[in-house]
mmCIF file of C-alpha atoms in Angstrom:
data_model
loop_
_atom_site.group_PDB
_atom_site.id
_atom_site.type_symbol
_atom_site.label_atom_id
_atom_site.label_comp_id
_atom_site.label_asym_id
_atom_site.label_seq_id
_atom_site.Cartn_x
_atom_site.Cartn_y
_atom_site.Cartn_z
ATOM 1 C CA MET A 136 -6.293 -23.304 106.279
ATOM 2 C CA THR A 137 -7.598 -23.857 109.785
ATOM 3 C CA SER A 138 -7.483 -20.118 110.434
ATOM 4 C CA TYR A 139 -9.470 -19.503 107.247
ATOM 5 C CA TYR A 140 -12.276 -21.822 108.360
ATOM 6 C CA ASP A 141 -12.430 -20.155 111.802
ATOM 7 C CA GLN A 142 -13.260 -16.805 110.182
ATOM 8 C CA ARG A 143 -16.337 -18.045 108.347
ATOM 9 C CA GLY A 144 -19.421 -15.815 109.050
ATOM 10 C CA VAL A 145 -17.431 -13.032 110.770
ATOM 11 C CA GLY A 146 -18.084 -10.607 107.890
ATOM 12 C CA LEU A 147 -21.842 -11.269 108.052
ATOM 13 C CA ILE A 148 -21.911 -10.603 111.798
ATOM 14 C CA GLU A 149 -20.074 -7.329 111.290
ATOM 15 C CA VAL A 150 -22.608 -6.280 108.657
ATOM 16 C CA MET A 151 -25.538 -7.185 110.915
ATOM 17 C CA VAL A 152 -24.045 -5.210 113.821
ATOM 18 C CA ALA A 153 -23.504 -2.233 111.526
ATOM 19 C CA ILE A 154 -27.112 -2.430 110.303
ATOM 20 C CA LEU A 155 -28.331 -2.617 113.910
ATOM 21 C CA LEU A 156 -26.360 0.502 114.883
ATOM 22 C CA LEU A 157 -27.571 2.297 111.764
ATOM 23 C CA SER A 158 -31.184 1.352 112.554
ATOM 24 C CA ILE A 159 -30.888 2.732 116.071
ATOM 25 C CA ALA A 160 -29.437 5.971 114.691
ATOM 26 C CA VAL A 161 -32.209 6.255 112.070
ATOM 27 C CA LEU A 162 -34.911 5.629 114.674
ATOM 28 C CA GLY A 163 -33.419 8.300 116.909
ATOM 29 C CA PHE A 164 -33.260 10.729 114.005
ATOM 30 C CA SER A 165 -36.898 9.955 113.102
ATOM 31 C CA ALA A 166 -37.995 10.627 116.682
ATOM 32 C CA LEU A 167 -36.086 13.910 116.617
ATOM 33 C CA GLN A 168 -37.780 14.855 113.346
ATOM 34 C CA MET A 169 -41.207 14.152 114.807
ATOM 35 C CA ARG A 170 -40.446 16.306 117.853
ATOM 36 C CA ALA A 171 -39.274 19.097 115.543
ATOM 37 C CA ILE A 172 -42.468 18.880 113.486
ATOM 38 C CA ASN A 173 -44.645 18.938 116.617
ATOM 39 C CA ALA A 174 -42.716 21.923 117.955
ATOM 40 C CA THR A 175 -43.165 23.750 114.650
ATOM 41 C CA ASP A 176 -46.909 23.043 114.626
ATOM 42 C CA GLU A 177 -47.228 24.201 118.239
ATOM 43 C CA SER A 178 -45.339 27.392 117.444
ATOM 44 C CA LEU A 179 -47.586 28.087 114.448
ATOM 45 C CA VAL A 180 -50.795 27.593 116.435
ATOM 46 C CA ARG A 181 -49.423 29.693 119.289
ATOM 47 C CA THR A 182 -48.622 32.529 116.867
ATOM 48 C CA LYS A 183 -52.137 32.388 115.403
ATOM 49 C CA SER A 184 -53.633 32.328 118.896
ATOM 50 C CA LEU A 185 -51.580 35.317 119.974
ATOM 51 C CA THR A 186 -52.821 37.269 116.948
ATOM 52 C CA LEU A 187 -56.440 36.375 117.732
ATOM 53 C CA VAL A 188 -56.003 37.328 121.391
ATOM 54 C CA ARG A 189 -54.567 40.696 120.413
ATOM 55 C CA ASN A 190 -57.406 41.312 117.952
ATOM 56 C CA LEU A 191 -60.009 40.482 120.587
ATOM 57 C CA SER A 192 -58.256 42.715 123.109
ATOM 58 C CA GLU A 193 -58.380 45.606 120.636
ATOM 59 C CA ILE A 194 -62.103 45.018 120.125
ATOM 60 C CA MET A 195 -62.617 45.240 123.881
ATOM 61 C CA ARG A 196 -60.663 48.493 124.002
ATOM 62 C CA ALA A 197 -62.650 49.885 121.083
ATOM 63 C CA TYR A 198 -65.985 49.352 122.883
ATOM 64 C CA PRO A 199 -65.295 49.929 126.607
ATOM 65 C CA ASN A 200 -68.901 50.994 127.304
ATOM 66 C CA ALA A 201 -70.594 48.209 125.340
ATOM 67 C CA TYR A 202 -72.447 46.121 127.932
ATOM 68 C CA VAL A 203 -75.435 43.835 127.501
ATOM 69 C CA THR A 204 -77.701 41.473 129.386
ATOM 70 C CA GLY A 205 -79.086 38.192 128.087
ATOM 71 C CA SER A 206 -77.807 34.822 126.970
ATOM 72 C CA ALA A 207 -77.768 32.318 124.110
ATOM 73 C CA THR A 208 -77.961 34.486 120.962
ATOM 74 C CA SER A 209 -80.191 37.346 122.130
ATOM 75 C CA PHE A 210 -78.932 40.379 124.074
ATOM 76 C CA THR A 211 -80.083 43.833 125.141
ATOM 77 C CA THR A 212 -77.904 46.879 125.744
ATOM 78 C CA ALA A 213 -77.477 47.735 129.419
ATOM 79 C CA SER A 214 -75.466 50.108 131.563
ATOM 80 C CA PRO A 215 -72.240 48.680 133.027
ATOM 81 C CA THR A 216 -73.732 48.813 136.519
ATOM 82 C CA ALA A 217 -76.997 47.066 135.618
ATOM 83 C CA THR A 218 -77.753 43.710 137.239
ATOM 84 C CA GLY A 219 -76.418 40.878 135.100
ATOM 85 C CA ALA A 220 -74.645 43.224 132.699
ATOM 86 C CA VAL A 221 -71.416 41.954 131.129
ATOM 87 C CA SER A 222 -69.135 43.236 128.420
ATOM 88 C CA THR A 223 -70.657 42.680 124.978
ATOM 89 C CA VAL A 224 -67.450 41.015 123.837
ATOM 90 C CA GLN A 225 -67.493 38.617 126.785
ATOM 91 C CA ALA A 226 -71.194 37.899 126.335
ATOM 92 C CA VAL A 227 -70.891 37.043 122.641
ATOM 93 C CA MET A 228 -67.690 35.010 123.074
ATOM 94 C CA SER A 229 -69.309 32.954 125.840
ATOM 95 C CA SER A 230 -72.598 32.508 123.995
ATOM 96 C CA SER A 231 -73.660 29.794 121.578
ATOM 97 C CA ALA A 232 -73.719 32.315 118.730
ATOM 98 C CA THR A 233 -71.430 31.473 115.822
ATOM 99 C CA SER A 234 -72.374 33.758 112.945
ATOM 100 C CA THR A 235 -75.661 35.364 114.006
ATOM 101 C CA VAL A 236 -76.657 37.230 117.149
ATOM 102 C CA THR A 237 -79.521 39.540 118.092
ATOM 103 C CA VAL A 238 -78.729 42.745 119.954
ATOM 104 C CA ASP A 239 -81.499 45.203 120.808
ATOM 105 C CA ALA A 240 -83.887 43.307 118.523
ATOM 106 C CA LYS A 241 -81.537 43.783 115.558
ATOM 107 C CA THR A 242 -80.082 40.680 113.924
ATOM 108 C CA ILE A 243 -76.360 40.843 113.245
ATOM 109 C CA ASP A 244 -75.299 38.278 110.654
ATOM 110 C CA ILE A 245 -71.650 38.236 109.548
ATOM 111 C CA THR A 246 -72.393 35.851 106.669
ATOM 112 C CA THR A 247 -74.320 38.473 104.725
ATOM 113 C CA SER A 248 -73.668 42.133 104.047
ATOM 114 C CA ALA A 249 -77.379 42.880 104.449
ATOM 115 C CA ASN A 250 -77.215 42.532 108.236
ATOM 116 C CA GLY A 251 -73.535 43.050 108.948
ATOM 117 C CA CYS A 252 -73.584 46.652 110.202
ATOM 118 C CA LEU A 253 -71.510 47.650 107.171
ATOM 119 C CA SER A 254 -72.945 50.391 104.987
ATOM 120 C CA THR A 255 -72.161 51.425 101.447
ATOM 121 C CA GLY A 256 -74.778 54.166 101.456
ATOM 122 C CA THR A 257 -76.713 56.545 103.682
ATOM 123 C CA LYS A 258 -80.302 57.260 104.629
ATOM 124 C CA GLN A 259 -82.304 60.018 106.297
ATOM 125 C CA GLU A 260 -83.318 59.430 109.895
ATOM 126 C CA THR A 261 -84.984 61.626 112.485
ATOM 127 C CA VAL A 262 -82.887 61.923 115.637
ATOM 128 C CA ASP A 263 -84.193 64.151 118.449
ATOM 129 C CA SER A 264 -86.641 65.782 116.038
ATOM 130 C CA ILE A 265 -83.818 66.558 113.646
ATOM 131 C CA VAL A 266 -83.465 64.862 110.273
ATOM 132 C CA LYS A 267 -79.920 63.557 109.920
ATOM 133 C CA THR A 268 -78.003 61.601 107.346
ATOM 134 C CA VAL A 269 -76.875 58.323 108.860
ATOM 135 C CA PRO A 270 -75.343 55.118 107.483
ATOM 136 C CA ALA A 271 -77.839 52.868 105.725
ATOM 137 C CA GLN A 272 -77.134 50.179 108.294
ATOM 138 C CA HIS A 273 -77.059 52.143 111.505
ATOM 139 C CA CYS A 274 -75.773 50.060 114.425
ATOM 140 C CA ASN A 275 -75.254 51.111 118.012
ATOM 141 C CA MET A 276 -72.086 50.427 120.001
ATOM 142 C CA SER A 277 -73.180 47.048 121.362
ATOM 143 C CA GLN A 278 -74.263 45.877 117.922
ATOM 144 C CA LEU A 279 -70.931 46.886 116.398
ATOM 145 C CA ALA A 280 -69.080 45.185 119.239
ATOM 146 C CA ALA A 281 -71.140 42.036 118.687
ATOM 147 C CA ARG A 282 -70.321 42.031 114.980
ATOM 148 C CA ASP A 283 -66.574 42.426 115.512
ATOM 149 C CA THR A 284 -66.617 39.735 118.200
ATOM 150 C CA LEU A 285 -68.447 37.310 115.921
ATOM 151 C CA MET A 286 -65.802 37.900 113.249
ATOM 152 C CA ALA A 287 -63.008 37.095 115.709
ATOM 153 C CA LYS A 288 -64.934 34.062 116.953
ATOM 154 C CA LYS A 289 -65.392 32.727 113.416
ATOM 155 C CA ILE A 290 -61.695 33.115 112.582
ATOM 156 C CA ALA A 291 -60.768 31.259 115.771
ATOM 157 C CA LYS A 292 -63.194 28.449 114.920
ATOM 158 C CA ASP A 293 -61.769 28.145 111.399
ATOM 159 C CA GLU A 294 -58.311 27.738 112.944
ATOM 160 C CA ASP A 295 -59.658 25.144 115.419
ATOM 161 C CA ILE A 296 -58.886 27.431 118.351
ATOM 162 C CA SER A 297 -61.344 27.926 121.200
ATOM 163 C CA MET A 298 -61.496 31.322 122.891
ATOM 164 C CA THR A 299 -63.259 32.898 125.836
ATOM 165 C CA VAL A 300 -63.133 36.044 127.949
ATOM 166 C CA VAL A 301 -63.294 35.865 131.739
ATOM 167 C CA THR A 302 -62.640 38.172 134.663
ATOM 168 C CA CYS A 303 -59.004 37.763 135.663
ATOM 169 C CA PRO A 304 -58.433 35.990 139.007
ATOM 170 C CA GLY A 305 -58.161 38.406 141.910
ATOM 171 C CA THR A 306 -59.658 41.294 139.942
ATOM 172 C CA THR A 307 -62.039 43.665 141.661
ATOM 173 C CA THR A 308 -65.150 44.192 139.553
ATOM 174 C CA GLN A 309 -65.437 47.733 138.263
ATOM 175 C CA ALA A 310 -68.123 49.579 136.331
ATOM 176 C CA ILE A 311 -66.189 49.762 133.070
ATOM 177 C CA GLN A 312 -62.814 48.621 131.747
ATOM 178 C CA THR A 313 -62.612 45.714 134.168
ATOM 179 C CA GLN A 314 -59.388 43.749 133.911
ATOM 180 C CA MET A 315 -60.296 40.768 131.767
ATOM 181 C CA CYS A 316 -58.400 37.667 130.681
ATOM 182 C CA VAL A 317 -58.610 36.477 127.087
ATOM 183 C CA ILE A 318 -57.970 32.730 126.843
ATOM 184 C CA ALA A 319 -57.089 30.861 123.657
ATOM 185 C CA ALA A 320 -56.746 27.071 123.694
ATOM 186 C CA TRP A 321 -56.139 24.336 121.143
ATOM 187 C CA ASN A 322 -55.770 20.567 120.843
ATOM 188 C CA ASP A 323 -57.661 19.002 123.784
ATOM 189 C CA THR A 324 -57.230 21.957 126.133
ATOM 190 C CA LYS A 325 -60.343 23.895 127.168
ATOM 191 C CA ALA A 326 -60.325 27.698 127.277
ATOM 192 C CA ILE A 327 -61.386 27.850 130.925
ATOM 193 C CA LEU A 328 -59.933 28.411 134.381
ATOM 194 C CA SER A 329 -60.825 25.457 136.584
ATOM 195 C CA ASP A 330 -59.321 23.439 139.407
ATOM 196 C CA SER A 331 -61.488 20.377 138.796
ATOM 197 C CA ASP A 332 -61.275 20.006 135.010
ATOM 198 C CA ALA A 333 -58.075 18.218 133.996
ATOM 199 C CA ASN A 334 -58.289 19.663 130.478
ATOM 200 C CA ALA A 335 -58.641 23.274 131.645
ATOM 201 C CA CYS A 336 -56.063 25.775 130.461
ATOM 202 C CA ALA A 337 -55.222 26.889 133.996
ATOM 203 C CA THR A 338 -56.383 26.721 137.584
ATOM 204 C CA SER A 339 -58.907 29.163 139.018
ATOM 205 C CA ASN A 340 -55.917 31.249 140.152
ATOM 206 C CA GLY A 341 -54.618 31.535 136.607
ATOM 207 C CA VAL A 342 -51.723 29.064 136.959
ATOM 208 C CA TYR A 343 -51.112 27.124 133.743
ATOM 209 C CA LYS A 344 -51.687 23.392 134.030
ATOM 210 C CA THR A 345 -49.030 20.880 133.002
ATOM 211 C CA ASP A 346 -49.132 19.932 129.299
ATOM 212 C CA SER A 347 -51.872 22.485 128.563
ATOM 213 C CA HIS A 348 -51.955 24.005 125.092
ATOM 214 C CA CYS A 349 -53.176 27.560 125.592
ATOM 215 C CA LEU A 350 -52.250 31.119 126.381
ATOM 216 C CA ILE A 351 -53.802 33.786 128.595
ATOM 217 C CA SER A 352 -53.535 37.521 128.023
ATOM 218 C CA GLU A 353 -54.820 40.364 130.178
ATOM 219 C CA ALA A 354 -56.938 43.032 128.523
ATOM 220 C CA TYR A 355 -58.476 46.233 129.822
#
């Protein structure tokens, strides 16, 4: 009988220890699940960013001679060698324009088909003293480049991804087809190359910063 009384409460202690071990295991599993979810989200955003970067790179390749001068939301076509001239894609991506931009006094608005450079019909226009049939909404190369860039910019904004186009570090400036870097960033990372900004995607030399959420792709 003495032995029986000595064992009182031992079963309860065993249960409590088991619950403690189970709790630790569950907490560890929960932490692992959270890391897996974060990794999945990061992978999804990275895939979307890569698609946007590729699309923007293709736009740059499609309009290699599209250069403009200006700022904000108003630009004018210029030759690649003109003072202050930059790629139309770079100019629009870096500007404050979101859905509307003016190029060569023509308003490009991607929210309406009336000013989107997309035509469903034709019109007669005199070109070099010759009457020609041209699209109803006739846009020059810089205007078309601006429209396509605005479309890419809007998609990026809808996905909460910031994008910019800069000259790649160490690149020698050329007249056309300069080596450019397309930067896509998300979360709290900024789509810039900077040594002083802690939230920048990479340093001025193009070296990714620790814990940055971004990707950089070269385009020509």
